[in-house]
Coordinates of C-alpha atoms in Angstrom, one line a residue:
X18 CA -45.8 -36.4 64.5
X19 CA -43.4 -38.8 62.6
X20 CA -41.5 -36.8 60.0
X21 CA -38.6 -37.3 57.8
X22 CA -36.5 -34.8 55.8
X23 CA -33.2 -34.8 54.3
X24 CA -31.3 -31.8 52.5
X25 CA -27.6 -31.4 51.4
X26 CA -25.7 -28.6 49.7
X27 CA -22.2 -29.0 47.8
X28 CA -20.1 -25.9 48.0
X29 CA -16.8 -25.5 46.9
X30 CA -15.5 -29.3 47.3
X31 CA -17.5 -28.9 50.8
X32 CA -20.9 -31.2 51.2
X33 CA -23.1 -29.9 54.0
X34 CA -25.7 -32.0 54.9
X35 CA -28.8 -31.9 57.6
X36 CA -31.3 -34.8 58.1
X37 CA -34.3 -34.5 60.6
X38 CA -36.4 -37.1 61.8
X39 CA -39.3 -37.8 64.3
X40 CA -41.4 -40.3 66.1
X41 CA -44.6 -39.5 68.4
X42 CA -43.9 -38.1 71.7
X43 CA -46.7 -36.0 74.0
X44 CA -44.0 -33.3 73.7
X45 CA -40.8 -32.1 71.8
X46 CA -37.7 -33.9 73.0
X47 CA -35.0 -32.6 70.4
X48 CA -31.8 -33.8 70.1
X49 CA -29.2 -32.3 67.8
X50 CA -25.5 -33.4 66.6
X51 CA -23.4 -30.0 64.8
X52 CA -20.5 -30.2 64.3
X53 CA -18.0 -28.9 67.0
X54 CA -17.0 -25.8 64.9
X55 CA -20.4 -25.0 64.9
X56 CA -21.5 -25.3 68.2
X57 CA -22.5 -21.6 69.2
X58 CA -25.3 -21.9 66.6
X59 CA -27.3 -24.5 68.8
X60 CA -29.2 -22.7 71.1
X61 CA -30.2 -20.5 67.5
X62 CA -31.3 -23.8 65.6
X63 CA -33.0 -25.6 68.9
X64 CA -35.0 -22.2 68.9
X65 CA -35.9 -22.3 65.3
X66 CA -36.7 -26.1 65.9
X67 CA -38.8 -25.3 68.8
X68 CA -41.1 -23.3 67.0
X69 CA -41.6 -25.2 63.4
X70 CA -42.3 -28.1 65.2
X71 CA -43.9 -28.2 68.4
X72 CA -43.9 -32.2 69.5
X73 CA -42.4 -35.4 68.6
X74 CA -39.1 -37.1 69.6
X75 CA -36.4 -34.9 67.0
X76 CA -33.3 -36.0 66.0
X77 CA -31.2 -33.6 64.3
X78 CA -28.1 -34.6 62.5
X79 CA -26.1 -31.8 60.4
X80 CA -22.7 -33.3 58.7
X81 CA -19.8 -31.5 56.9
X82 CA -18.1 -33.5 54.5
X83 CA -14.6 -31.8 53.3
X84 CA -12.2 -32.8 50.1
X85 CA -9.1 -34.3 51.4
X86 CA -7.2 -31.1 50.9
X87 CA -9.0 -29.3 53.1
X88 CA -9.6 -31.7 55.6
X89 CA -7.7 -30.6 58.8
X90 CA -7.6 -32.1 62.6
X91 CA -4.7 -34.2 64.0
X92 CA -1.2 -33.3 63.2
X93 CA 1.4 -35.3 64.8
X94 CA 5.0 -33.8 65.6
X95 CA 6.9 -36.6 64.4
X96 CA 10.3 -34.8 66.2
X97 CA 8.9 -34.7 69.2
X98 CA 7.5 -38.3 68.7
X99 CA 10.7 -40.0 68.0
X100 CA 12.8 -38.2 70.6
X101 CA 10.1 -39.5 73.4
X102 CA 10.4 -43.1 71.8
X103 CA 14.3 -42.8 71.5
X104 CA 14.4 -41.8 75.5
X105 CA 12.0 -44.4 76.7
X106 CA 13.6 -47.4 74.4
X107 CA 17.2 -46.2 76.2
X108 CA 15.4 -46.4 79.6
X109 CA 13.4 -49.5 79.0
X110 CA 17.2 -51.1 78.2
X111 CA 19.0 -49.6 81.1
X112 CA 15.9 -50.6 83.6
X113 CA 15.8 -54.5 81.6
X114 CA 12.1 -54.2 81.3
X115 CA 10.2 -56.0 78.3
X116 CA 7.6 -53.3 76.8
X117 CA 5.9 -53.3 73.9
X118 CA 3.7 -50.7 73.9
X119 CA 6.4 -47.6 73.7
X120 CA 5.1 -46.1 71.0
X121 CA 1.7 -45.9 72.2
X122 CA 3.0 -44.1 75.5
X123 CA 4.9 -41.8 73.4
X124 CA 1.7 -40.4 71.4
X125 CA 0.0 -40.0 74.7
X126 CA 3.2 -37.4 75.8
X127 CA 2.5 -33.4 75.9
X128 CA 2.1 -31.9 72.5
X129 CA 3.1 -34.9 70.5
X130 CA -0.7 -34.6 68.9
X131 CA -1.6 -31.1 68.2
X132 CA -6.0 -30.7 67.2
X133 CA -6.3 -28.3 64.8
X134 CA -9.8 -26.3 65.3
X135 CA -11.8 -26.6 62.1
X136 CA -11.8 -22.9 60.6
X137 CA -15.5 -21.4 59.3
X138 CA -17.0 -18.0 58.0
X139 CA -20.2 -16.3 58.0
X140 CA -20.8 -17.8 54.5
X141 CA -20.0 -21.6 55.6
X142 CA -22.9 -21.0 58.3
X143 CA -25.4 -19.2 55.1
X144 CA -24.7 -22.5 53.3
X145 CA -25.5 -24.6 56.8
X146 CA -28.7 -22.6 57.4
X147 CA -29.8 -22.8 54.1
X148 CA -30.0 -26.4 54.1
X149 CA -31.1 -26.5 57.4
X150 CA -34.3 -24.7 56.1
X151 CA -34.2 -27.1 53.2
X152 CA -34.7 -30.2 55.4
X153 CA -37.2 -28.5 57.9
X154 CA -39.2 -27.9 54.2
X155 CA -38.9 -31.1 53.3
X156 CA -39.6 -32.3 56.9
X157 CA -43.0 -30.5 57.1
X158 CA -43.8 -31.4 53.4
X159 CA -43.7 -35.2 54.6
X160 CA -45.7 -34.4 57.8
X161 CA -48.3 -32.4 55.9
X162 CA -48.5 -35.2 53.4
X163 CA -48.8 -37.8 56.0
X164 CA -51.8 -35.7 57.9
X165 CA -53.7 -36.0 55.0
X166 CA -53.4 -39.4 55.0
X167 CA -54.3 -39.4 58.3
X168 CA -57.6 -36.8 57.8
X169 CA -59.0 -39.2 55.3
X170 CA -58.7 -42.0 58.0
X171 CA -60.2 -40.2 60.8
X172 CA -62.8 -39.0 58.8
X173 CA -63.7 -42.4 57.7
X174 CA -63.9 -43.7 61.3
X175 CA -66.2 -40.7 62.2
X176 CA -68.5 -41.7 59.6
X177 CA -68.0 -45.6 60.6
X178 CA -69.5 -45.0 63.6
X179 CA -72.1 -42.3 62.5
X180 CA -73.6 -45.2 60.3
X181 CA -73.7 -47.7 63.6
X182 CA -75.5 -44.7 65.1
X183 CA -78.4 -44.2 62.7
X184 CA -78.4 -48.5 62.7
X185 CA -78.8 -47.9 66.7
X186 CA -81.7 -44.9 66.0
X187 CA -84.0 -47.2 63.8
X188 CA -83.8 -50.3 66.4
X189 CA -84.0 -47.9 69.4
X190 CA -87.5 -47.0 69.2
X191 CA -88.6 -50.8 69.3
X192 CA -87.1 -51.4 72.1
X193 CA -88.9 -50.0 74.9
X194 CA -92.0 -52.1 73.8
X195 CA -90.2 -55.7 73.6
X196 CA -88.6 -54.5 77.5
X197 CA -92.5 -54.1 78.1
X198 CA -93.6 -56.9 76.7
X199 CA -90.7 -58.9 78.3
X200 CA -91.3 -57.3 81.9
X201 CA -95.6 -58.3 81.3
X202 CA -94.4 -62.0 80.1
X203 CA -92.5 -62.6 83.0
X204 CA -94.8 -61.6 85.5
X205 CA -97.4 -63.6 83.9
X206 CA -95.9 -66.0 83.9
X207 CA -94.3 -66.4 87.3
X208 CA -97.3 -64.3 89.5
X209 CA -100.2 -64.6 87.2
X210 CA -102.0 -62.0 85.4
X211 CA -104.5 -61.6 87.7
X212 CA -102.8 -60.7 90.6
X213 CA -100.4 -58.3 89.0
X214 CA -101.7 -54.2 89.9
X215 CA -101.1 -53.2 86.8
X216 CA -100.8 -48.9 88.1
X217 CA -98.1 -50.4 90.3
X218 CA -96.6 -52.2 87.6
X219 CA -96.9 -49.3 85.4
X220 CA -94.8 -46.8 87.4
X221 CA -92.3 -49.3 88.3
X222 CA -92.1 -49.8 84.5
X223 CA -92.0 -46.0 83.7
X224 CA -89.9 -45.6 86.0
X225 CA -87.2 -48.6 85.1
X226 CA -87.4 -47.7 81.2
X227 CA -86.3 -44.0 82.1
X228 CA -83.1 -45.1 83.4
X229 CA -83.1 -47.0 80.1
X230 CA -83.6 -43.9 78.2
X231 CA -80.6 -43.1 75.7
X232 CA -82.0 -40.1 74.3
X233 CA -79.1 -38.0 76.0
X234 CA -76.5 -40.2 74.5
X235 CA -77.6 -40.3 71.2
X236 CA -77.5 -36.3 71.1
X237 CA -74.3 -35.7 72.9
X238 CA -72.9 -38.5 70.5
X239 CA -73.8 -36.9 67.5
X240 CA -72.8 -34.3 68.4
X241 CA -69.2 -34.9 69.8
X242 CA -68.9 -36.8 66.5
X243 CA -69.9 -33.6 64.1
X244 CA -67.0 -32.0 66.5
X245 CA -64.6 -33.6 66.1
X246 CA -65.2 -33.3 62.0
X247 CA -64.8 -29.5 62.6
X248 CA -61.7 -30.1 64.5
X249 CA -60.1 -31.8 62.2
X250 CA -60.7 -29.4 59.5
X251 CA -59.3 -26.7 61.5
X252 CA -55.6 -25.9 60.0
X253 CA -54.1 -25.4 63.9
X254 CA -52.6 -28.5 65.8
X255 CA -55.5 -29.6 67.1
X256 CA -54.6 -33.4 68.4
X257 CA -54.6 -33.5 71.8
X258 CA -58.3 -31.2 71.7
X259 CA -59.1 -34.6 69.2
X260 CA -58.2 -36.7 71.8
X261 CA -60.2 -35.1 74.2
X262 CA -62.8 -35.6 72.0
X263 CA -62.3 -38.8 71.5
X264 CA -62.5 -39.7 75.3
X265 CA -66.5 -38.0 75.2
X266 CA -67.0 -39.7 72.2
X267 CA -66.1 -42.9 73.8
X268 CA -67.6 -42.1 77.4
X269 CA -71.1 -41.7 75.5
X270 CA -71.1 -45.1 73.4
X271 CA -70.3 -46.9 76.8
X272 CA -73.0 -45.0 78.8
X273 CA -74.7 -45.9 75.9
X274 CA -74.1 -49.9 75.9
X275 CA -74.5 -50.1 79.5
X276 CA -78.0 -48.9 79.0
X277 CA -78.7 -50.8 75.5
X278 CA -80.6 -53.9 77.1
X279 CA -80.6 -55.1 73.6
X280 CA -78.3 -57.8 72.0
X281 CA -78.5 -55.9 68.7
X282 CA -77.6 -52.5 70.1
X283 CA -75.2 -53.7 72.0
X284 CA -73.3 -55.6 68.8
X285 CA -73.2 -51.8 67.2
X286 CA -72.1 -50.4 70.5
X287 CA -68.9 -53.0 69.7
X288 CA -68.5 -51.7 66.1
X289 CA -68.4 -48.0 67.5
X290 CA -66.0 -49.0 70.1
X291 CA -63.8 -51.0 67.6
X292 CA -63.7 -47.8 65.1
X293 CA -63.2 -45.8 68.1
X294 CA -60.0 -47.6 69.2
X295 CA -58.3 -46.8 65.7
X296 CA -59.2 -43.3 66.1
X297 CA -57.0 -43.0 69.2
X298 CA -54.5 -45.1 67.8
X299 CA -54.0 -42.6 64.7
X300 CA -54.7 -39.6 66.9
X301 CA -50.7 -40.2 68.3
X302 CA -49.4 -39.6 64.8
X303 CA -51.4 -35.8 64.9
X304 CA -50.1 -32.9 66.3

């Protein structure tokens, strides 16, 4: 969701200028600075903003830069001005007081400083939205450019953990009979062979290695994984469905350590975890 575009226009010794940026934010917090004499056009521009680009924290700046000759805005009425200083110097005399700041009271008198409204016309505000649109271009252009960026990532971290996953398939299957083994050592060892039931021990050992089983996992894995590829290929904003993804993906290589019993499965289980955690780190950039 971070985004950066800049656009400017110069029109008869005027320079109109608009610059958008974003950061990540769940949703779209827009805040946008026109210039006073264009302040009727917000609610227009927030609206246009609103639907080009859907989340992120937006700041929207739009500048109009004027030649001095046409620059207008404070005129002071220098009459006025020195007639109010002239009258408070005579009182400040007749009173004896010691004040130095006449001058400053006198500006601050009725109609001594007169604002002059900035004057625009329909074809100042074409220029404006013109490069408005220009910026909002260049904004999405370095968006779209970034998401790219960010596809060939996520992609990578998919497959990152597809490859632990067919490391976990191959040393899955040999598992089962070193728990066995294991379980028949021990008992051996501690009870003696011959007073072990082996039917008894045989359920109880069927019946422990099911809740071993991964054979769920492994499937809803893969296929949250193959997913999430399709998601991201999809050309609609699809990060927060990613991130839900994300959170099964993650949900099944837990269930899927906590069941592992095996020091090497379990040292993949960290590898899909660790690709896993820069998956939802780049998912906050993705709309």
């Amino acid at each position: 969701m971070t985004g950066y575009g800049l656009a400017s226009t110069d029109h008869q010794n005027v320079k109109f200028a608009v610059e958008i940026k974003s950061l990540n934010s769940k949703f779209l917090e827009l805040s946008l600075k026109l210039p006073r004499a264009f302040s009727e056009k917000e609610l227009f521009l927030r609206n246009v903003c609103s639907k080009d680009i859907e989340r992120g924290k937006v700041n929207v700046s739009v500048n109009i830069e004027r030649s001095d000759e046409q620059l207008k805005g404070a005129q002071i009425n220098a009459a006025l001005l020195s007639r109010y200083y002239k009258q408070l110097e005579a009182i400040n005399q007749d009173l004896g007081a010691n004040s130095s700041n006449l001058l400053q009271a006198a500006l601050n008198f009725p109609d001594v400083v007169n604002y002059t409204d900035e004057e625009v016309n329909e074809a100042d505000w074409d220029i404006l939205y013109s490069t408005f649109n220009k910026a909002l271009q260049e904004f999405n252009r370095f968006r779209e450019d970034e998401g790219r960026v960010l596809k060939t990532d996520l992609e990578l971290r998919i497959k990152n953990i597809l490859s632990f996953f067919a490391q976990v398939e191959v040393l899955e299957p040999l598992r089962i009979p070193q728990i066995r083994a294991r379980l028949n050592q021990f008992l051996e060892d501690n009870v003696g062979k011959m007073n072990v039931d082996q039917n008894r021990l045989e359920q109880e050992l069927i019946y422990y290695i099911d809740k071993l089983d991964i054979t769920e996992e492994k499937i809803r894995l893969k296929s949250h994984c193959d997913y999430f590829i399709e998601t991201l290929k999809s050309k609609d904003a699809n990060g927060k469905k990613l991130g839900f993804i994300s959170q099964e993906i993650g949900r099944e290589i837990n269930t899927m350590g906590a069941k592992a019993n095996d020091a090497q499965i379990q040292q993949l289980v960290v590898g899909m975890k660790e690709e896993l955690e820069k998956i939802k780190e780049q998912l906050l950039n993705v709309l």
